[in-house]
Short mmCIF file of C-alpha atoms in Angstrom, two decimals:
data_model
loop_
_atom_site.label_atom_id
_atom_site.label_comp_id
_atom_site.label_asym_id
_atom_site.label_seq_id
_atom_site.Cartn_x
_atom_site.Cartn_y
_atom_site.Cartn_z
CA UNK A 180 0.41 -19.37 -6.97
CA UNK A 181 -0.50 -16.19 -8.21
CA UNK A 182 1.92 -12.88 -7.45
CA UNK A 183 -0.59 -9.58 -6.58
CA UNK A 184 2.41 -7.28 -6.68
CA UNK A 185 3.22 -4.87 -9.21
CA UNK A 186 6.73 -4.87 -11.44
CA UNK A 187 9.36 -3.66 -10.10
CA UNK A 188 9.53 0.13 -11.11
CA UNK A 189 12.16 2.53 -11.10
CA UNK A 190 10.78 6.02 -8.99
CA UNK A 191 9.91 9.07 -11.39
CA UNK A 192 12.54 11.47 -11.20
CA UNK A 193 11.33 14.48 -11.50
CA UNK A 194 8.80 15.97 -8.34
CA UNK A 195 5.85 16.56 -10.90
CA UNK A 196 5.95 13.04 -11.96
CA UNK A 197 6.37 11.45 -8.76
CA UNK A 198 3.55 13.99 -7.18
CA UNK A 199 1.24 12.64 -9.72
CA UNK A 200 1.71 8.76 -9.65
CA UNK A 201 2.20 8.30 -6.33
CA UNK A 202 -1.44 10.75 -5.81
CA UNK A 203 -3.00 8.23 -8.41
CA UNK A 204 -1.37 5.37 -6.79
CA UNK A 205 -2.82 6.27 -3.36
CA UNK A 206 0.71 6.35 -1.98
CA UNK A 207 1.67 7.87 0.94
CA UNK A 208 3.57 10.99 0.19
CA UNK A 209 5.26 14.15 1.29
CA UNK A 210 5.93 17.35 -1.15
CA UNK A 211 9.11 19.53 0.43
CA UNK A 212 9.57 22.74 -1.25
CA UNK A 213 12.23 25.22 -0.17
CA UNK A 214 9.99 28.44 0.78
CA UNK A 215 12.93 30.96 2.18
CA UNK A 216 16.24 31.29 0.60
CA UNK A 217 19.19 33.54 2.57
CA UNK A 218 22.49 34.22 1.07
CA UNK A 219 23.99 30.94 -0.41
CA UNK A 220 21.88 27.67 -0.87
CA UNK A 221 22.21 24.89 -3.16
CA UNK A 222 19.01 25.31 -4.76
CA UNK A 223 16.75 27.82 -5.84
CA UNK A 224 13.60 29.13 -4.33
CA UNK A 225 10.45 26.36 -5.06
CA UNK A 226 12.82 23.81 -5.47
CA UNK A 227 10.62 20.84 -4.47
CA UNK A 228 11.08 16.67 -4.06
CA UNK A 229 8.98 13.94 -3.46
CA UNK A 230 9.34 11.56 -0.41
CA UNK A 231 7.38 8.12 -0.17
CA UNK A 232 8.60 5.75 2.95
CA UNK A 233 10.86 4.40 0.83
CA UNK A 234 11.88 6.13 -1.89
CA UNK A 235 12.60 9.90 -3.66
CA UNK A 236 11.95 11.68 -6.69
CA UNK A 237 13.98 15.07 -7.69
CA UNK A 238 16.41 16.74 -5.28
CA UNK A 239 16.79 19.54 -2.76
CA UNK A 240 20.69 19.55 -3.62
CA UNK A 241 21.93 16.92 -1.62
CA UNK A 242 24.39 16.38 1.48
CA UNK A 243 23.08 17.18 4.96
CA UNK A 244 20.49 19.22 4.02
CA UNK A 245 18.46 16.28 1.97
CA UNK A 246 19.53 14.02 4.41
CA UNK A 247 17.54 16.01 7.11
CA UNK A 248 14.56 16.77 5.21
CA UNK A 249 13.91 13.41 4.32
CA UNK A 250 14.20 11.68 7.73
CA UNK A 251 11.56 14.99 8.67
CA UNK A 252 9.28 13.67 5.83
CA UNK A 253 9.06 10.05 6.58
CA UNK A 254 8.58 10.95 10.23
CA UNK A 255 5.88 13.23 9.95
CA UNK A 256 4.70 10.41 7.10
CA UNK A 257 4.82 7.56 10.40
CA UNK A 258 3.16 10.39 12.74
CA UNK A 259 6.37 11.22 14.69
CA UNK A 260 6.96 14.56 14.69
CA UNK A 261 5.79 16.39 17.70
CA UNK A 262 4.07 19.20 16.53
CA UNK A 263 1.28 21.61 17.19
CA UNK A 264 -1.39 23.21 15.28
CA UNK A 265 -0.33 27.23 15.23
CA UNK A 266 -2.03 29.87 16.64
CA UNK A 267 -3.43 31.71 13.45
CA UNK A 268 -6.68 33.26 12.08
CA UNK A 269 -9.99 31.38 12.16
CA UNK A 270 -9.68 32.11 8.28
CA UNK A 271 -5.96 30.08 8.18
CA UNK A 272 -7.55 27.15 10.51
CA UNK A 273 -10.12 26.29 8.12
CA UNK A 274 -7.84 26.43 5.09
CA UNK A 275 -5.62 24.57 6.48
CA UNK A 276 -3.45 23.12 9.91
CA UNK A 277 -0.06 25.01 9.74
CA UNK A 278 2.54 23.24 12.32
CA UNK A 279 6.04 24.87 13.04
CA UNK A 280 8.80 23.24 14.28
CA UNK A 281 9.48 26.32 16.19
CA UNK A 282 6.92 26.32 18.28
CA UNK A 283 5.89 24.41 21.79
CA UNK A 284 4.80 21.41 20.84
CA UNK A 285 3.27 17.73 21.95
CA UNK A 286 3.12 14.75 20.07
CA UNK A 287 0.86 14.60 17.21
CA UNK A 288 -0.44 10.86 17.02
CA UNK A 289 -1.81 11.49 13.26
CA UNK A 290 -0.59 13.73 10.38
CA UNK A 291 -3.64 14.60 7.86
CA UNK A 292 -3.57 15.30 4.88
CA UNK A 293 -3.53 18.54 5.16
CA UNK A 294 -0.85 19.15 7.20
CA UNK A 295 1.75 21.67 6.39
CA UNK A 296 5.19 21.71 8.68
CA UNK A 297 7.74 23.89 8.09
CA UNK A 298 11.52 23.61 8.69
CA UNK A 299 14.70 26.06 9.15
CA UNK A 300 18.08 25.49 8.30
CA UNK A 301 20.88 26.96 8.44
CA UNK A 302 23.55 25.72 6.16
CA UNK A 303 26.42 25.29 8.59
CA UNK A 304 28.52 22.94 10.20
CA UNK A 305 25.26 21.28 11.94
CA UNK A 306 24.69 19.98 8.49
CA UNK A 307 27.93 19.04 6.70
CA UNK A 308 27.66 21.76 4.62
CA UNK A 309 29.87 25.03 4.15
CA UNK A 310 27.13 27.17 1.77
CA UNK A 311 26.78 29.78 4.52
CA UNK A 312 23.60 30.41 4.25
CA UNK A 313 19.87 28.98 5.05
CA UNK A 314 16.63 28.13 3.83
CA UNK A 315 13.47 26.82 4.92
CA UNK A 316 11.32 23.78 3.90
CA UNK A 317 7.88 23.83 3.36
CA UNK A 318 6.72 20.02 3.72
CA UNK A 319 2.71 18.66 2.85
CA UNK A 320 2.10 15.31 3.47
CA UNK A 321 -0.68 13.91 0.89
CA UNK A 322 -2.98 10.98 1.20
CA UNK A 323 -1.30 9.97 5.01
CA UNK A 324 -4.67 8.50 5.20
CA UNK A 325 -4.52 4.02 5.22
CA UNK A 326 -4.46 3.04 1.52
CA UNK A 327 -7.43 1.42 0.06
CA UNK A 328 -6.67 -1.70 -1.61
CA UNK A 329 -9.62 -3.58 -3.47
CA UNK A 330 -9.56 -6.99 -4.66
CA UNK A 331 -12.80 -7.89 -6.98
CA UNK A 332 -13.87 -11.42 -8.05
CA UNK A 333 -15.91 -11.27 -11.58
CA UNK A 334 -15.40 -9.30 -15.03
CA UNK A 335 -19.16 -9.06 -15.62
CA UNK A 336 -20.79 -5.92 -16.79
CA UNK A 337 -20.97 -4.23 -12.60
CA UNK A 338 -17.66 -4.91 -11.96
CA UNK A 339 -16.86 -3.01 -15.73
CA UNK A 340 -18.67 -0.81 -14.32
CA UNK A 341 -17.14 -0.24 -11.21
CA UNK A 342 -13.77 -0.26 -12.84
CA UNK A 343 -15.12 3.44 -14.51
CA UNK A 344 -15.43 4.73 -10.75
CA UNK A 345 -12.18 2.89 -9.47
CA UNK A 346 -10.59 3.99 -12.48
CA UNK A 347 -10.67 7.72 -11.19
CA UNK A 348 -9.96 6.98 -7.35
CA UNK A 349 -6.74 6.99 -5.07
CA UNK A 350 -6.53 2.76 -4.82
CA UNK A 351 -4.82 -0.24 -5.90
CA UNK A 352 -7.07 -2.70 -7.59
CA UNK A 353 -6.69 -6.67 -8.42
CA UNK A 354 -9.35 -7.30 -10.71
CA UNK A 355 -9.93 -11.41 -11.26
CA UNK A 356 -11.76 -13.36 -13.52
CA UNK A 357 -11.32 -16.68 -15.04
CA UNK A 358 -12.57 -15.68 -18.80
CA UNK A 359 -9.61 -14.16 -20.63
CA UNK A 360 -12.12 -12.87 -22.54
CA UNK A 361 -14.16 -10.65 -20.36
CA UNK A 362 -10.65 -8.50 -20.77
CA UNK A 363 -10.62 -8.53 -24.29
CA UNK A 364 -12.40 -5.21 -24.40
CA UNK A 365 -9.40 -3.32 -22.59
CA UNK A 366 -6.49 -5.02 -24.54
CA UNK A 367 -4.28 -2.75 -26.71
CA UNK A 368 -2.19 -5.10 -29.18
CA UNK A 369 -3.04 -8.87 -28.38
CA UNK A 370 -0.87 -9.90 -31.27
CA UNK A 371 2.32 -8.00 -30.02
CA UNK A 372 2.24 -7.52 -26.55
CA UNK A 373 3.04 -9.92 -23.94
CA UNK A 374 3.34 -7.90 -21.27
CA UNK A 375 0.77 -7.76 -18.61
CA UNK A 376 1.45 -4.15 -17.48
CA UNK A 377 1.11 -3.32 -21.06
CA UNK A 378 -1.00 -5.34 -22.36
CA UNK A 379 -3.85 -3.77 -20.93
CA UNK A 380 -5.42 -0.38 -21.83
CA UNK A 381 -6.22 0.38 -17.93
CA UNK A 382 -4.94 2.39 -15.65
CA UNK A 383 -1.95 1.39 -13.64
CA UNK A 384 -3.42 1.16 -10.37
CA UNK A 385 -6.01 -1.34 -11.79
CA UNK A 386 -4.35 -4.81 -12.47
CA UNK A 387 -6.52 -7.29 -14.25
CA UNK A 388 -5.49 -11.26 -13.86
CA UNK A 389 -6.61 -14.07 -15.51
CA UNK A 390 -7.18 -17.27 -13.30
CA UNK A 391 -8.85 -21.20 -13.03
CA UNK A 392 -7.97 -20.63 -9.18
CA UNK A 393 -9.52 -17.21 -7.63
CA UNK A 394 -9.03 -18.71 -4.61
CA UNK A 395 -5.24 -18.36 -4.50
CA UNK A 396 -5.78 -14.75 -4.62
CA UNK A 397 -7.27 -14.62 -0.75
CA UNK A 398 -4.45 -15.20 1.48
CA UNK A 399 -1.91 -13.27 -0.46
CA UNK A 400 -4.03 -10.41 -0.80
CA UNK A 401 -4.76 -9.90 2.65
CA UNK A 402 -1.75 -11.27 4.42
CA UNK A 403 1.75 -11.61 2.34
CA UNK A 404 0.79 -8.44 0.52
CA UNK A 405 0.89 -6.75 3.88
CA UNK A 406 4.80 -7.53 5.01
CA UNK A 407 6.11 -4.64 3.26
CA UNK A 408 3.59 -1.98 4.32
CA UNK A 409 5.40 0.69 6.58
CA UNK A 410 4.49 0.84 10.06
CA UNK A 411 1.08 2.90 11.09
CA UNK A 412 -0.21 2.54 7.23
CA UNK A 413 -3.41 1.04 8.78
CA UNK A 414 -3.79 -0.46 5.35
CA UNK A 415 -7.86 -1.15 4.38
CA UNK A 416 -8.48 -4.33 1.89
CA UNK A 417 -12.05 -5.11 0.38
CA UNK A 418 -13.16 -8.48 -0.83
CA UNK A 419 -15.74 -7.87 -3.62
CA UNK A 420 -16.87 -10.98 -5.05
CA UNK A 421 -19.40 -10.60 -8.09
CA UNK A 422 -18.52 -13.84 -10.52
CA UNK A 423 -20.80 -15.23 -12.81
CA UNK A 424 -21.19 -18.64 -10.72
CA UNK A 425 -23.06 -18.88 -7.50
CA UNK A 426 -20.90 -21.82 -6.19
CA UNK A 427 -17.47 -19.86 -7.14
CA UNK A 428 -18.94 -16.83 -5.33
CA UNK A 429 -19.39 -19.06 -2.15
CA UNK A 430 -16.13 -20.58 -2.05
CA UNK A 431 -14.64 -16.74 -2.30
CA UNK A 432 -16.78 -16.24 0.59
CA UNK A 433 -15.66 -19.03 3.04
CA UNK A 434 -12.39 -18.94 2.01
CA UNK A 435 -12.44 -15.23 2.63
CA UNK A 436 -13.76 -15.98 5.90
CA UNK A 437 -11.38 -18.78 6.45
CA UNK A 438 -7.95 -16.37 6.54
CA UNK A 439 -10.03 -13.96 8.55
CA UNK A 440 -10.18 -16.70 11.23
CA UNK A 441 -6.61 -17.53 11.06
CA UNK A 442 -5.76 -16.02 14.12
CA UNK A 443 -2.36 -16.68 15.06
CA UNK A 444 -1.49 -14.86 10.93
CA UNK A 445 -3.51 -12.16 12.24
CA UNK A 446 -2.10 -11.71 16.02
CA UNK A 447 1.40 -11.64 14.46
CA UNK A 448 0.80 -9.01 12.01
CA UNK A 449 -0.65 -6.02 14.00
CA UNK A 450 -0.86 -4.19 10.47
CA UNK A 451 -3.58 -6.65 8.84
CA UNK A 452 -6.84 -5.55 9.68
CA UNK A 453 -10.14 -7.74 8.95
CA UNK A 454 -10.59 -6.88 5.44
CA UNK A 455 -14.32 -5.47 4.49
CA UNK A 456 -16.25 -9.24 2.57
CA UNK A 457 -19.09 -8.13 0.14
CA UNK A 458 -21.18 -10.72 -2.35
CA UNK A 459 -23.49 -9.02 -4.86
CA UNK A 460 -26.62 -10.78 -5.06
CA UNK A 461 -29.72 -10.47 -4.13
CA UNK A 462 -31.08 -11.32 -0.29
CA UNK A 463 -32.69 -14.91 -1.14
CA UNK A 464 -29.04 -15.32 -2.10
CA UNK A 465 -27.43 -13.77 0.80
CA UNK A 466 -29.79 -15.45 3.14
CA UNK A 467 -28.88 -19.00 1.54
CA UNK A 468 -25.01 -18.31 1.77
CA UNK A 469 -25.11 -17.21 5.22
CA UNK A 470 -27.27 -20.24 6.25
CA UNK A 471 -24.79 -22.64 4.35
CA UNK A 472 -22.03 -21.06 6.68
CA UNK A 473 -24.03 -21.51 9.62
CA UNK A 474 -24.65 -24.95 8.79
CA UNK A 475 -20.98 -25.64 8.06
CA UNK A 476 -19.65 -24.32 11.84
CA UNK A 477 -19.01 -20.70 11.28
CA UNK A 478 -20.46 -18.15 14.63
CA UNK A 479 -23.43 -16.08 13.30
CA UNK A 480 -21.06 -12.90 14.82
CA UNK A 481 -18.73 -14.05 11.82
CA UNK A 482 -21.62 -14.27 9.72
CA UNK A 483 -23.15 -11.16 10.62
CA UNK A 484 -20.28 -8.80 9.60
CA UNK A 485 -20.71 -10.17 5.95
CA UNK A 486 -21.82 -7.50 3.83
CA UNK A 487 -24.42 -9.57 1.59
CA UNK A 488 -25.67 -8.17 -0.66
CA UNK A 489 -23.28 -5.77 -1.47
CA UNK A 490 -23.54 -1.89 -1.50
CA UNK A 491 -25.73 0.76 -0.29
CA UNK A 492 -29.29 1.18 -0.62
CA UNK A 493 -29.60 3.37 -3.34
CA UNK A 494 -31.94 1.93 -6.06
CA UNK A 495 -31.52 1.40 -9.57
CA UNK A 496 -30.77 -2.54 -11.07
CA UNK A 497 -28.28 -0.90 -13.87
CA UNK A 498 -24.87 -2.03 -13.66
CA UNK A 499 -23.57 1.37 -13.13
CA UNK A 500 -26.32 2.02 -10.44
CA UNK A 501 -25.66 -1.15 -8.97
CA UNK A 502 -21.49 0.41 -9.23
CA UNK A 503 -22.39 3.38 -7.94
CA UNK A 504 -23.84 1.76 -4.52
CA UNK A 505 -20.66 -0.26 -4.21
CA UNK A 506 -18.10 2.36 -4.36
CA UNK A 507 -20.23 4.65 -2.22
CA UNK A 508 -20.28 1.88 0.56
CA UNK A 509 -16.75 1.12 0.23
CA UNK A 510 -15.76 5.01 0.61
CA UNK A 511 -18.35 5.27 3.02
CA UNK A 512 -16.14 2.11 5.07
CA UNK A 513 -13.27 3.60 4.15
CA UNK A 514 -13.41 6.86 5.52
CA UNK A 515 -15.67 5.61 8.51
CA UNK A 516 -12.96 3.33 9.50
CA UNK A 517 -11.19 3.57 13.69
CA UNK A 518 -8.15 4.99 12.27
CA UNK A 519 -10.29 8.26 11.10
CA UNK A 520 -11.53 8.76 14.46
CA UNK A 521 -7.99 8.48 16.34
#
């Protein structure tokens, strides 16, 4: 059985590195910086740190204070703060949302993106700590958005392709293929390395594998994958399948299908959504698969929510045309999707 999850990796330590993986990774994120220093503090004005749901790059100095400021991060990161948007100039609103903890609030059921929320405190015995004086934390949450994960069948020259666009967005990519060879191309040292996280000269959030069974990759990908994802991620999968073999690409398909249909999995993991199925091809091929499913039991209404063939409208047969429509339907899912309209 094949294992979709990354190495184990120790967090950055320093806020500039963490801000920038986990902004690459498409991690969920929150950047506190200490805006408002009075008297004594233990750090300096701008001193910043990164909080994830789970873990913490750089510091804030420690003791009560940290302690406080990351249980405010991870709760505005699961939407539990109760918050409102201030009262400020049409100029500020369009910039950005500025919430204070100081002011009447409700609950706020989502935190964007571009939320800022701002925190005072005073360096007392409330927090443990004798310094005397206070500071306030500035904290923006970054990409609290549900993370995109992409799974893609085939190494041909689209899915190179697509890899260029992927390459440069906020995701985590599984890219499968059962020709060791159509990875040649991004391989650094073949002789030395042995490593797959090295091995290949591709960015980190794109993970190539090299399989007889493509299969295997299904379930994991859209179920096990999803035990460890925080509460009210709303994570988003997509299932492209592009191999070089008609029957293969079927078998993705209705297997695909298959776990989708696995209700009870489903029903018992509220935070596994139906993951987005496309099939490139063209529609004498999409027409023939769908048929085949029919034929074999499965409810047109199943059928229908296929996307075959896969991506937008666009025009242009190129593979980077035909790359282009892809990631422009899968963005256009993406940021389409219920949880956006909440």
């Amino acid at each position: 059985m094949n294992d979709l999850s990354s190495a184990p990796t120790m967090p950055p330590t320093r806020w500039y590195d963490g801000l920038a993986q986990y902004q690459q990774q498409g991690v969920a994120h929150v950047l506190a910086t200490v805006v408002t220093v009075n008297g004594s503090a233990p750090r300096a004005l701008q001193a910043k740190m990164v909080i994830t749901h789970d873990s913490c790059c750089d510091t804030l100095g420690g003791g009560g204070l940290e302690h406080d400021v990351m249980t405010t991060a991870r709760q505005l990161l699961n939407g539990e703060i109760e918050a409102t948007v201030s009262k400020s100039s049409k100029k500020d609103k369009i910039s950005k949302k500025i919430i204070s903890s100081e002011m009447e609030s409700k609950p706020a059921k989502v935190v964007h993106r571009d939320t800022v929320y701002t925190k005072h405190y005073p360096l007392g015995a409330k927090l443990a700590q004798c310094c005397g004086g206070s500071v306030t934390v500035m904290f923006e949450c970054f990409n609290v958005t549900p993370p995109l994960s992409i799974l893609v069948f085939g190494a041909g020259h689209v899915a190179a392709a697509l890899m260029t666009i992927l390459a440069e967005l906020p995701c985590q990519v599984d890219w499968v293929d059962s020709r060791p060879e159509r990875f040649e191309p991004y391989l650094i040292d073949r002789a030395n390395q042995t490593d797959q996280s090295t091995v290949y000269q591709l960015p980190a959030h794109i993970r190539p594998h090299v399989s007889d069974e493509p299969v295997d990759f299904i379930r994991p990908f859209i179920i096990d994958n999803s035990q460890n994802s925080p509460p009210c991620s709303g994570i988003q999968r997509f299932i492209l399948i592009m191999t070089h073999d008609h029957g293969v690409d079927f078998e993705l398909v209705r297997a695909s299908v298959d776990v989708i249909l696995d209700t009870n999995i489903l029903a018992s993991n509220p935070r596994v959504s139906a993951p987005y199925i496309g099939c490139i091809g063209s529609a004498t091929k999409a027409k023939r698969f769908k048929d085949r499913l029919i034929h074999r039991g499965y409810s047109e209404q199943i059928v229908d929510k296929l996307t075959m063939p896969i991506g937008l409208p666009i025009g242009g047969k190129e593979p980077m045309a035909v790359a282009v429509s892809m990631a422009a339907q899968i963005l256009q899912h993406y940021h389409n999707h219920d949880y956006h309209q909440q």
